[in-house]
Amino acid sequence: MTYDLVIKNGTVVTAVSTTKADIGIIGEKIAAIGQDLSGKREIDAAGKLVTPGAIDVHVHLEMPIGDFISTDDFYTGTRAAAFGGTTTIIDFVETAPDETMLAALAARRAKADPKVLIDYGLHMTIGPTDIAKLDQIPGVYAAGCASFKLYMAYGLRLHDGELLQALTAVCDVDGMPVVHAENWDVICALIAQNVAGGRVEPHWHPRSRPALLEGEAAARVIDIADYVGTRLYIFHVSCQETVAQIAAARLRGLPIYGETCPQYLLLDWSLYDLPGVAGALPVCSPPIREQAQQTYLWQALAQENLQVVSTDHCPFALDEKASRLGNYSQIPGGVPSIEIRFGAVYQRGVQNGALTLNQWVAACCTRPAQLFGLQQKGDIAVGFDADLVIFDPERPFTVTPESLHEAAGWTLYEGMSFLGWPQTTLSRGEIIVHDGELLAQPGRGRFVKRAF
Ligand code: DUC
Ligand code: ZN
Ligand code: ZN
């Protein structure tokens, strides 16, 4: 048997095993995993790790927030993702008040489809004006949006009764609800007190969004989910206070899951005290916390009380961040990490001894696929999409705005050096990045219909 492409002599790492093997690819699919396979084309991966393509289930590309739109569009965002070893992302759809969910989904797909370099899915947002549209959810699920985003903060915030209604509707189709959990009333009160007192610097941003109240919001929505009988996934867990609530729910046997992100694992809140715009750049919500929280989050990943590392990639331009320095609560929130996530979690997780190789793959590739209904992705197995990364554990990478392919032109990880970086990224059998070179065209990525 001659395969179209064989990746030879690599160390194949999945969520459950590490073995020396060749991978045979026919067309877009993995066709064989074995020894001495031969192909029309062969790539020697001796000394390299071969992993599933990484999956980032939480990104905001060209996302409008207030007066601004996040800097990476579906082209630059998926390009940066591909360079970092990510082969699938999940972004968001929001409806206008007078728009149906299916119309909003079609419009978002029309924006993304011509630009994407990698495959993508979409979460459907259920905001307050969508509570009247909950009967549309079966149609949305059938159209391939198997997960639904609920906010407990911002203008899209749902009150507890609305959370109950939305969670019930998602449960009825056996979808996955995902939630931004923070206590919005407390945050608004603390911001008002700070602004009235002239405390307007970014220093006050994390102090307006206490970890204790992130945990309180998580506990509240977990209890509502328990009452409804639905599974639930908590976005961007930033602190031990929220981990504790997820861990307690899981001990009760509940299907509650959580993710954290590189900004919470690698950075700390001293960044908000940097002078000028530098202190505004790290503004994101939940905020980056004190350094001690990082250890808890790594432990939670190792103990599987958190299941996933995603990014919440949502940077804004430097001048947009700077334009609201007079009031931290008006700074557009969001930070980048779509490109560094896979390599950073390898270096800080595996190399530092916090995670095993298999836990790294589980958190960045396999569990995201399983939890979000990406049935052909996230694993190296016969019949799965040939989304693969040849990861060079000896490849050094120093982060600068120039070494990245993101559009923002700034990064919170500037100057950090990582040992271990993707060398080659394959999406459905096609080599899309190799040795720092982009080999794919915009529009080759596909919308992936997800289901459980
Ligand atoms: N938080 C951010 O900081 N940006 C995007 C959305 C969010 O929840
Ligand atoms: Zn959020
Ligand atoms: Zn987000």
JSON list of N, CA, C and O in Angstrom, two decimals, residues 74-116:
[
{"chain": "A", "resi": 74, "resn": "PHE", "atom": "N", "xyz": [-10.58, 36.86, 10.06]},
{"chain": "A", "resi": 74, "resn": "PHE", "atom": "CA", "xyz": [-10.56, 35.40, 9.89]},
{"chain": "A", "resi": 74, "resn": "PHE", "atom": "C", "xyz": [-9.34, 34.94, 9.08]},
{"chain": "A", "resi": 74, "resn": "PHE", "atom": "O", "xyz": [-8.99, 33.76, 9.15]},
{"chain": "A", "resi": 75, "resn": "TYR", "atom": "N", "xyz": [-8.69, 35.86, 8.35]},
{"chain": "A", "resi": 75, "resn": "TYR", "atom": "CA", "xyz": [-7.46, 35.47, 7.67]},
{"chain": "A", "resi": 75, "resn": "TYR", "atom": "C", "xyz": [-6.27, 35.55, 8.62]},
{"chain": "A", "resi": 75, "resn": "TYR", "atom": "O", "xyz": [-5.59, 34.55, 8.87]},
{"chain": "A", "resi": 76, "resn": "THR", "atom": "N", "xyz": [-6.00, 36.73, 9.17]},
{"chain": "A", "resi": 76, "resn": "THR", "atom": "CA", "xyz": [-4.78, 36.85, 9.99]},
{"chain": "A", "resi": 76, "resn": "THR", "atom": "C", "xyz": [-4.88, 35.98, 11.24]},
{"chain": "A", "resi": 76, "resn": "THR", "atom": "O", "xyz": [-3.87, 35.43, 11.68]},
{"chain": "A", "resi": 77, "resn": "GLY", "atom": "N", "xyz": [-6.08, 35.83, 11.77]},
{"chain": "A", "resi": 77, "resn": "GLY", "atom": "CA", "xyz": [-6.24, 35.01, 12.97]},
{"chain": "A", "resi": 77, "resn": "GLY", "atom": "C", "xyz": [-5.99, 33.53, 12.70]},
{"chain": "A", "resi": 77, "resn": "GLY", "atom": "O", "xyz": [-5.30, 32.85, 13.47]},
{"chain": "A", "resi": 78, "resn": "THR", "atom": "N", "xyz": [-6.52, 33.04, 11.58]},
{"chain": "A", "resi": 78, "resn": "THR", "atom": "CA", "xyz": [-6.29, 31.61, 11.29]},
{"chain": "A", "resi": 78, "resn": "THR", "atom": "C", "xyz": [-4.87, 31.38, 10.78]},
{"chain": "A", "resi": 78, "resn": "THR", "atom": "O", "xyz": [-4.31, 30.30, 10.98]},
{"chain": "A", "resi": 79, "resn": "ARG", "atom": "N", "xyz": [-4.27, 32.40, 10.17]},
{"chain": "A", "resi": 79, "resn": "ARG", "atom": "CA", "xyz": [-2.86, 32.28, 9.77]},
{"chain": "A", "resi": 79, "resn": "ARG", "atom": "C", "xyz": [-1.98, 32.14, 11.02]},
{"chain": "A", "resi": 79, "resn": "ARG", "atom": "O", "xyz": [-1.13, 31.24, 11.11]},
{"chain": "A", "resi": 80, "resn": "ALA", "atom": "N", "xyz": [-2.20, 33.02, 11.99]},
{"chain": "A", "resi": 80, "resn": "ALA", "atom": "CA", "xyz": [-1.40, 32.95, 13.22]},
{"chain": "A", "resi": 80, "resn": "ALA", "atom": "C", "xyz": [-1.64, 31.61, 13.92]},
{"chain": "A", "resi": 80, "resn": "ALA", "atom": "O", "xyz": [-0.71, 30.97, 14.42]},
{"chain": "A", "resi": 81, "resn": "ALA", "atom": "N", "xyz": [-2.90, 31.18, 13.93]},
{"chain": "A", "resi": 81, "resn": "ALA", "atom": "CA", "xyz": [-3.23, 29.89, 14.56]},
{"chain": "A", "resi": 81, "resn": "ALA", "atom": "C", "xyz": [-2.43, 28.77, 13.89]},
{"chain": "A", "resi": 81, "resn": "ALA", "atom": "O", "xyz": [-1.81, 27.94, 14.57]},
{"chain": "A", "resi": 82, "resn": "ALA", "atom": "N", "xyz": [-2.42, 28.77, 12.56]},
{"chain": "A", "resi": 82, "resn": "ALA", "atom": "CA", "xyz": [-1.73, 27.69, 11.82]},
{"chain": "A", "resi": 82, "resn": "ALA", "atom": "C", "xyz": [-0.24, 27.68, 12.14]},
{"chain": "A", "resi": 82, "resn": "ALA", "atom": "O", "xyz": [0.35, 26.61, 12.32]},
{"chain": "A", "resi": 83, "resn": "PHE", "atom": "N", "xyz": [0.38, 28.86, 12.20]},
{"chain": "A", "resi": 83, "resn": "PHE", "atom": "CA", "xyz": [1.81, 28.90, 12.54]},
{"chain": "A", "resi": 83, "resn": "PHE", "atom": "C", "xyz": [2.05, 28.33, 13.94]},
{"chain": "A", "resi": 83, "resn": "PHE", "atom": "O", "xyz": [3.12, 27.79, 14.22]},
{"chain": "A", "resi": 84, "resn": "GLY", "atom": "N", "xyz": [1.07, 28.48, 14.81]},
{"chain": "A", "resi": 84, "resn": "GLY", "atom": "CA", "xyz": [1.23, 27.98, 16.18]},
{"chain": "A", "resi": 84, "resn": "GLY", "atom": "C", "xyz": [0.78, 26.54, 16.35]},
{"chain": "A", "resi": 84, "resn": "GLY", "atom": "O", "xyz": [0.76, 26.03, 17.48]},
{"chain": "A", "resi": 85, "resn": "GLY", "atom": "N", "xyz": [0.38, 25.87, 15.27]},
{"chain": "A", "resi": 85, "resn": "GLY", "atom": "CA", "xyz": [0.00, 24.46, 15.39]},
{"chain": "A", "resi": 85, "resn": "GLY", "atom": "C", "xyz": [-1.48, 24.24, 15.62]},
{"chain": "A", "resi": 85, "resn": "GLY", "atom": "O", "xyz": [-1.90, 23.11, 15.89]},
{"chain": "A", "resi": 86, "resn": "THR", "atom": "N", "xyz": [-2.28, 25.29, 15.52]},
{"chain": "A", "resi": 86, "resn": "THR", "atom": "CA", "xyz": [-3.73, 25.14, 15.71]},
{"chain": "A", "resi": 86, "resn": "THR", "atom": "C", "xyz": [-4.40, 24.93, 14.36]},
{"chain": "A", "resi": 86, "resn": "THR", "atom": "O", "xyz": [-4.20, 25.72, 13.44]},
{"chain": "A", "resi": 87, "resn": "THR", "atom": "N", "xyz": [-5.21, 23.89, 14.27]},
{"chain": "A", "resi": 87, "resn": "THR", "atom": "CA", "xyz": [-5.83, 23.53, 12.98]},
{"chain": "A", "resi": 87, "resn": "THR", "atom": "C", "xyz": [-7.35, 23.70, 12.99]},
{"chain": "A", "resi": 87, "resn": "THR", "atom": "O", "xyz": [-7.98, 23.54, 11.94]},
{"chain": "A", "resi": 88, "resn": "THR", "atom": "N", "xyz": [-7.91, 23.97, 14.16]},
{"chain": "A", "resi": 88, "resn": "THR", "atom": "CA", "xyz": [-9.36, 24.25, 14.24]},
{"chain": "A", "resi": 88, "resn": "THR", "atom": "C", "xyz": [-9.58, 25.29, 15.32]},
{"chain": "A", "resi": 88, "resn": "THR", "atom": "O", "xyz": [-8.99, 25.21, 16.41]},
{"chain": "A", "resi": 89, "resn": "ILE", "atom": "N", "xyz": [-10.44, 26.25, 15.02]},
{"chain": "A", "resi": 89, "resn": "ILE", "atom": "CA", "xyz": [-10.86, 27.23, 16.03]},
{"chain": "A", "resi": 89, "resn": "ILE", "atom": "C", "xyz": [-12.38, 27.19, 16.14]},
{"chain": "A", "resi": 89, "resn": "ILE", "atom": "O", "xyz": [-13.07, 26.74, 15.22]},
{"chain": "A", "resi": 90, "resn": "ILE", "atom": "N", "xyz": [-12.88, 27.67, 17.27]},
{"chain": "A", "resi": 90, "resn": "ILE", "atom": "CA", "xyz": [-14.32, 27.94, 17.36]},
{"chain": "A", "resi": 90, "resn": "ILE", "atom": "C", "xyz": [-14.50, 29.40, 17.77]},
{"chain": "A", "resi": 90, "resn": "ILE", "atom": "O", "xyz": [-13.97, 29.86, 18.78]},
{"chain": "A", "resi": 91, "resn": "ASP", "atom": "N", "xyz": [-15.20, 30.14, 16.92]},
{"chain": "A", "resi": 91, "resn": "ASP", "atom": "CA", "xyz": [-15.50, 31.56, 17.10]},
{"chain": "A", "resi": 91, "resn": "ASP", "atom": "C", "xyz": [-16.98, 31.69, 17.48]},
{"chain": "A", "resi": 91, "resn": "ASP", "atom": "O", "xyz": [-17.60, 30.71, 17.90]},
{"chain": "A", "resi": 92, "resn": "PHE", "atom": "N", "xyz": [-17.54, 32.85, 17.31]},
{"chain": "A", "resi": 92, "resn": "PHE", "atom": "CA", "xyz": [-18.88, 33.14, 17.84]},
{"chain": "A", "resi": 92, "resn": "PHE", "atom": "C", "xyz": [-19.81, 33.77, 16.80]},
{"chain": "A", "resi": 92, "resn": "PHE", "atom": "O", "xyz": [-19.35, 34.48, 15.90]},
{"chain": "A", "resi": 93, "resn": "VAL", "atom": "N", "xyz": [-21.10, 33.55, 17.00]},
{"chain": "A", "resi": 93, "resn": "VAL", "atom": "CA", "xyz": [-22.13, 34.28, 16.26]},
{"chain": "A", "resi": 93, "resn": "VAL", "atom": "C", "xyz": [-22.96, 35.04, 17.27]},
{"chain": "A", "resi": 93, "resn": "VAL", "atom": "O", "xyz": [-23.33, 34.50, 18.31]},
{"chain": "A", "resi": 94, "resn": "GLU", "atom": "N", "xyz": [-23.26, 36.31, 16.97]},
{"chain": "A", "resi": 94, "resn": "GLU", "atom": "CA", "xyz": [-24.22, 37.07, 17.77]},
{"chain": "A", "resi": 94, "resn": "GLU", "atom": "C", "xyz": [-25.34, 37.53, 16.84]},
{"chain": "A", "resi": 94, "resn": "GLU", "atom": "O", "xyz": [-25.08, 37.93, 15.71]},
{"chain": "A", "resi": 95, "resn": "THR", "atom": "N", "xyz": [-26.56, 37.53, 17.34]},
{"chain": "A", "resi": 95, "resn": "THR", "atom": "CA", "xyz": [-27.68, 37.98, 16.51]},
{"chain": "A", "resi": 95, "resn": "THR", "atom": "C", "xyz": [-27.98, 39.45, 16.80]},
{"chain": "A", "resi": 95, "resn": "THR", "atom": "O", "xyz": [-27.77, 39.92, 17.91]},
{"chain": "A", "resi": 96, "resn": "ALA", "atom": "N", "xyz": [-28.48, 40.15, 15.81]},
{"chain": "A", "resi": 96, "resn": "ALA", "atom": "CA", "xyz": [-29.10, 41.46, 16.07]},
{"chain": "A", "resi": 96, "resn": "ALA", "atom": "C", "xyz": [-30.51, 41.18, 16.62]},
{"chain": "A", "resi": 96, "resn": "ALA", "atom": "O", "xyz": [-31.06, 40.10, 16.38]},
{"chain": "A", "resi": 97, "resn": "PRO", "atom": "N", "xyz": [-31.10, 42.17, 17.34]},
{"chain": "A", "resi": 97, "resn": "PRO", "atom": "CA", "xyz": [-32.40, 41.89, 17.97]},
{"chain": "A", "resi": 97, "resn": "PRO", "atom": "C", "xyz": [-33.47, 41.39, 16.99]},
{"chain": "A", "resi": 97, "resn": "PRO", "atom": "O", "xyz": [-34.26, 40.52, 17.33]},
{"chain": "A", "resi": 98, "resn": "ASP", "atom": "N", "xyz": [-33.46, 41.93, 15.77]},
{"chain": "A", "resi": 98, "resn": "ASP", "atom": "CA", "xyz": [-34.51, 41.55, 14.81]},
{"chain": "A", "resi": 98, "resn": "ASP", "atom": "C", "xyz": [-34.06, 40.46, 13.83]},
{"chain": "A", "resi": 98, "resn": "ASP", "atom": "O", "xyz": [-34.69, 40.25, 12.79]},
{"chain": "A", "resi": 99, "resn": "GLU", "atom": "N", "xyz": [-32.98, 39.79, 14.14]},
{"chain": "A", "resi": 99, "resn": "GLU", "atom": "CA", "xyz": [-32.40, 38.81, 13.21]},
{"chain": "A", "resi": 99, "resn": "GLU", "atom": "C", "xyz": [-32.61, 37.40, 13.77]},
{"chain": "A", "resi": 99, "resn": "GLU", "atom": "O", "xyz": [-32.51, 37.18, 14.98]},
{"chain": "A", "resi": 100, "resn": "THR", "atom": "N", "xyz": [-32.87, 36.46, 12.90]},
{"chain": "A", "resi": 100, "resn": "THR", "atom": "CA", "xyz": [-32.97, 35.08, 13.38]},
{"chain": "A", "resi": 100, "resn": "THR", "atom": "C", "xyz": [-31.56, 34.53, 13.61]},
{"chain": "A", "resi": 100, "resn": "THR", "atom": "O", "xyz": [-30.58, 35.01, 13.04]},
{"chain": "A", "resi": 101, "resn": "MET", "atom": "N", "xyz": [-31.52, 33.49, 14.42]},
{"chain": "A", "resi": 101, "resn": "MET", "atom": "CA", "xyz": [-30.22, 32.87, 14.70]},
{"chain": "A", "resi": 101, "resn": "MET", "atom": "C", "xyz": [-29.62, 32.28, 13.43]},
{"chain": "A", "resi": 101, "resn": "MET", "atom": "O", "xyz": [-28.41, 32.39, 13.19]},
{"chain": "A", "resi": 102, "resn": "LEU", "atom": "N", "xyz": [-30.46, 31.67, 12.59]},
{"chain": "A", "resi": 102, "resn": "LEU", "atom": "CA", "xyz": [-29.91, 31.07, 11.36]},
{"chain": "A", "resi": 102, "resn": "LEU", "atom": "C", "xyz": [-29.41, 32.13, 10.39]},
{"chain": "A", "resi": 102, "resn": "LEU", "atom": "O", "xyz": [-28.40, 31.92, 9.70]},
{"chain": "A", "resi": 103, "resn": "ALA", "atom": "N", "xyz": [-30.09, 33.28, 10.35]},
{"chain": "A", "resi": 103, "resn": "ALA", "atom": "CA", "xyz": [-29.61, 34.37, 9.47]},
{"chain": "A", "resi": 103, "resn": "ALA", "atom": "C", "xyz": [-28.27, 34.89, 9.97]},
{"chain": "A", "resi": 103, "resn": "ALA", "atom": "O", "xyz": [-27.35, 35.16, 9.18]},
{"chain": "A", "resi": 104, "resn": "ALA", "atom": "N", "xyz": [-28.14, 35.04, 11.30]},
{"chain": "A", "resi": 104, "resn": "ALA", "atom": "CA", "xyz": [-26.87, 35.51, 11.87]},
{"chain": "A", "resi": 104, "resn": "ALA", "atom": "C", "xyz": [-25.76, 34.50, 11.61]},
{"chain": "A", "resi": 104, "resn": "ALA", "atom": "O", "xyz": [-24.61, 34.87, 11.31]},
{"chain": "A", "resi": 105, "resn": "LEU", "atom": "N", "xyz": [-26.08, 33.23, 11.71]},
{"chain": "A", "resi": 105, "resn": "LEU", "atom": "CA", "xyz": [-25.10, 32.18, 11.44]},
{"chain": "A", "resi": 105, "resn": "LEU", "atom": "C", "xyz": [-24.64, 32.26, 9.98]},
{"chain": "A", "resi": 105, "resn": "LEU", "atom": "O", "xyz": [-23.43, 32.21, 9.69]},
{"chain": "A", "resi": 106, "resn": "ALA", "atom": "N", "xyz": [-25.58, 32.42, 9.07]},
{"chain": "A", "resi": 106, "resn": "ALA", "atom": "CA", "xyz": [-25.22, 32.50, 7.64]},
{"chain": "A", "resi": 106, "resn": "ALA", "atom": "C", "xyz": [-24.35, 33.72, 7.38]},
{"chain": "A", "resi": 106, "resn": "ALA", "atom": "O", "xyz": [-23.36, 33.65, 6.62]},
{"chain": "A", "resi": 107, "resn": "ALA", "atom": "N", "xyz": [-24.65, 34.84, 8.03]},
{"chain": "A", "resi": 107, "resn": "ALA", "atom": "CA", "xyz": [-23.87, 36.07, 7.81]},
{"chain": "A", "resi": 107, "resn": "ALA", "atom": "C", "xyz": [-22.45, 35.91, 8.34]},
{"chain": "A", "resi": 107, "resn": "ALA", "atom": "O", "xyz": [-21.48, 36.34, 7.72]},
{"chain": "A", "resi": 108, "resn": "ARG", "atom": "N", "xyz": [-22.33, 35.27, 9.51]},
{"chain": "A", "resi": 108, "resn": "ARG", "atom": "CA", "xyz": [-20.99, 35.08, 10.08]},
{"chain": "A", "resi": 108, "resn": "ARG", "atom": "C", "xyz": [-20.18, 34.11, 9.21]},
{"chain": "A", "resi": 108, "resn": "ARG", "atom": "O", "xyz": [-18.99, 34.33, 8.97]},
{"chain": "A", "resi": 109, "resn": "ARG", "atom": "N", "xyz": [-20.83, 33.07, 8.73]},
{"chain": "A", "resi": 109, "resn": "ARG", "atom": "CA", "xyz": [-20.12, 32.14, 7.85]},
{"chain": "A", "resi": 109, "resn": "ARG", "atom": "C", "xyz": [-19.68, 32.83, 6.56]},
{"chain": "A", "resi": 109, "resn": "ARG", "atom": "O", "xyz": [-18.58, 32.58, 6.04]},
{"chain": "A", "resi": 110, "resn": "ALA", "atom": "N", "xyz": [-20.52, 33.71, 6.05]},
{"chain": "A", "resi": 110, "resn": "ALA", "atom": "CA", "xyz": [-20.16, 34.41, 4.81]},
{"chain": "A", "resi": 110, "resn": "ALA", "atom": "C", "xyz": [-18.93, 35.30, 5.02]},
{"chain": "A", "resi": 110, "resn": "ALA", "atom": "O", "xyz": [-18.13, 35.50, 4.11]},
{"chain": "A", "resi": 111, "resn": "LYS", "atom": "N", "xyz": [-18.78, 35.82, 6.23]},
{"chain": "A", "resi": 111, "resn": "LYS", "atom": "CA", "xyz": [-17.59, 36.62, 6.56]},
{"chain": "A", "resi": 111, "resn": "LYS", "atom": "C", "xyz": [-16.36, 35.74, 6.64]},
{"chain": "A", "resi": 111, "resn": "LYS", "atom": "O", "xyz": [-15.28, 36.08, 6.16]},
{"chain": "A", "resi": 112, "resn": "ALA", "atom": "N", "xyz": [-16.52, 34.60, 7.29]},
{"chain": "A", "resi": 112, "resn": "ALA", "atom": "CA", "xyz": [-15.36, 33.75, 7.58]},
{"chain": "A", "resi": 112, "resn": "ALA", "atom": "C", "xyz": [-14.92, 32.93, 6.37]},
{"chain": "A", "resi": 112, "resn": "ALA", "atom": "O", "xyz": [-13.72, 32.80, 6.11]},
{"chain": "A", "resi": 113, "resn": "ASP", "atom": "N", "xyz": [-15.86, 32.37, 5.64]},
{"chain": "A", "resi": 113, "resn": "ASP", "atom": "CA", "xyz": [-15.53, 31.35, 4.63]},
{"chain": "A", "resi": 113, "resn": "ASP", "atom": "C", "xyz": [-14.45, 31.77, 3.62]},
{"chain": "A", "resi": 113, "resn": "ASP", "atom": "O", "xyz": [-13.56, 30.98, 3.33]},
{"chain": "A", "resi": 114, "resn": "PRO", "atom": "N", "xyz": [-14.49, 32.99, 3.07]},
{"chain": "A", "resi": 114, "resn": "PRO", "atom": "CA", "xyz": [-13.46, 33.32, 2.08]},
{"chain": "A", "resi": 114, "resn": "PRO", "atom": "C", "xyz": [-12.07, 33.53, 2.68]},
{"chain": "A", "resi": 114, "resn": "PRO", "atom": "O", "xyz": [-11.09, 33.60, 1.94]},
{"chain": "A", "resi": 115, "resn": "LYS", "atom": "N", "xyz": [-12.00, 33.67, 4.00]},
{"chain": "A", "resi": 115, "resn": "LYS", "atom": "CA", "xyz": [-10.74, 34.08, 4.62]},
{"chain": "A", "resi": 115, "resn": "LYS", "atom": "C", "xyz": [-10.02, 32.97, 5.37]},
{"chain": "A", "resi": 115, "resn": "LYS", "atom": "O", "xyz": [-8.81, 33.05, 5.58]},
{"chain": "A", "resi": 116, "resn": "VAL", "atom": "N", "xyz": [-10.75, 31.96, 5.83]},
{"chain": "A", "resi": 116, "resn": "VAL", "atom": "CA", "xyz": [-10.13, 31.03, 6.78]},
{"chain": "A", "resi": 116, "resn": "VAL", "atom": "C", "xyz": [-9.11, 30.10, 6.12]},
{"chain": "A", "resi": 116, "resn": "VAL", "atom": "O", "xyz": [-9.34, 29.56, 5.04]}
]
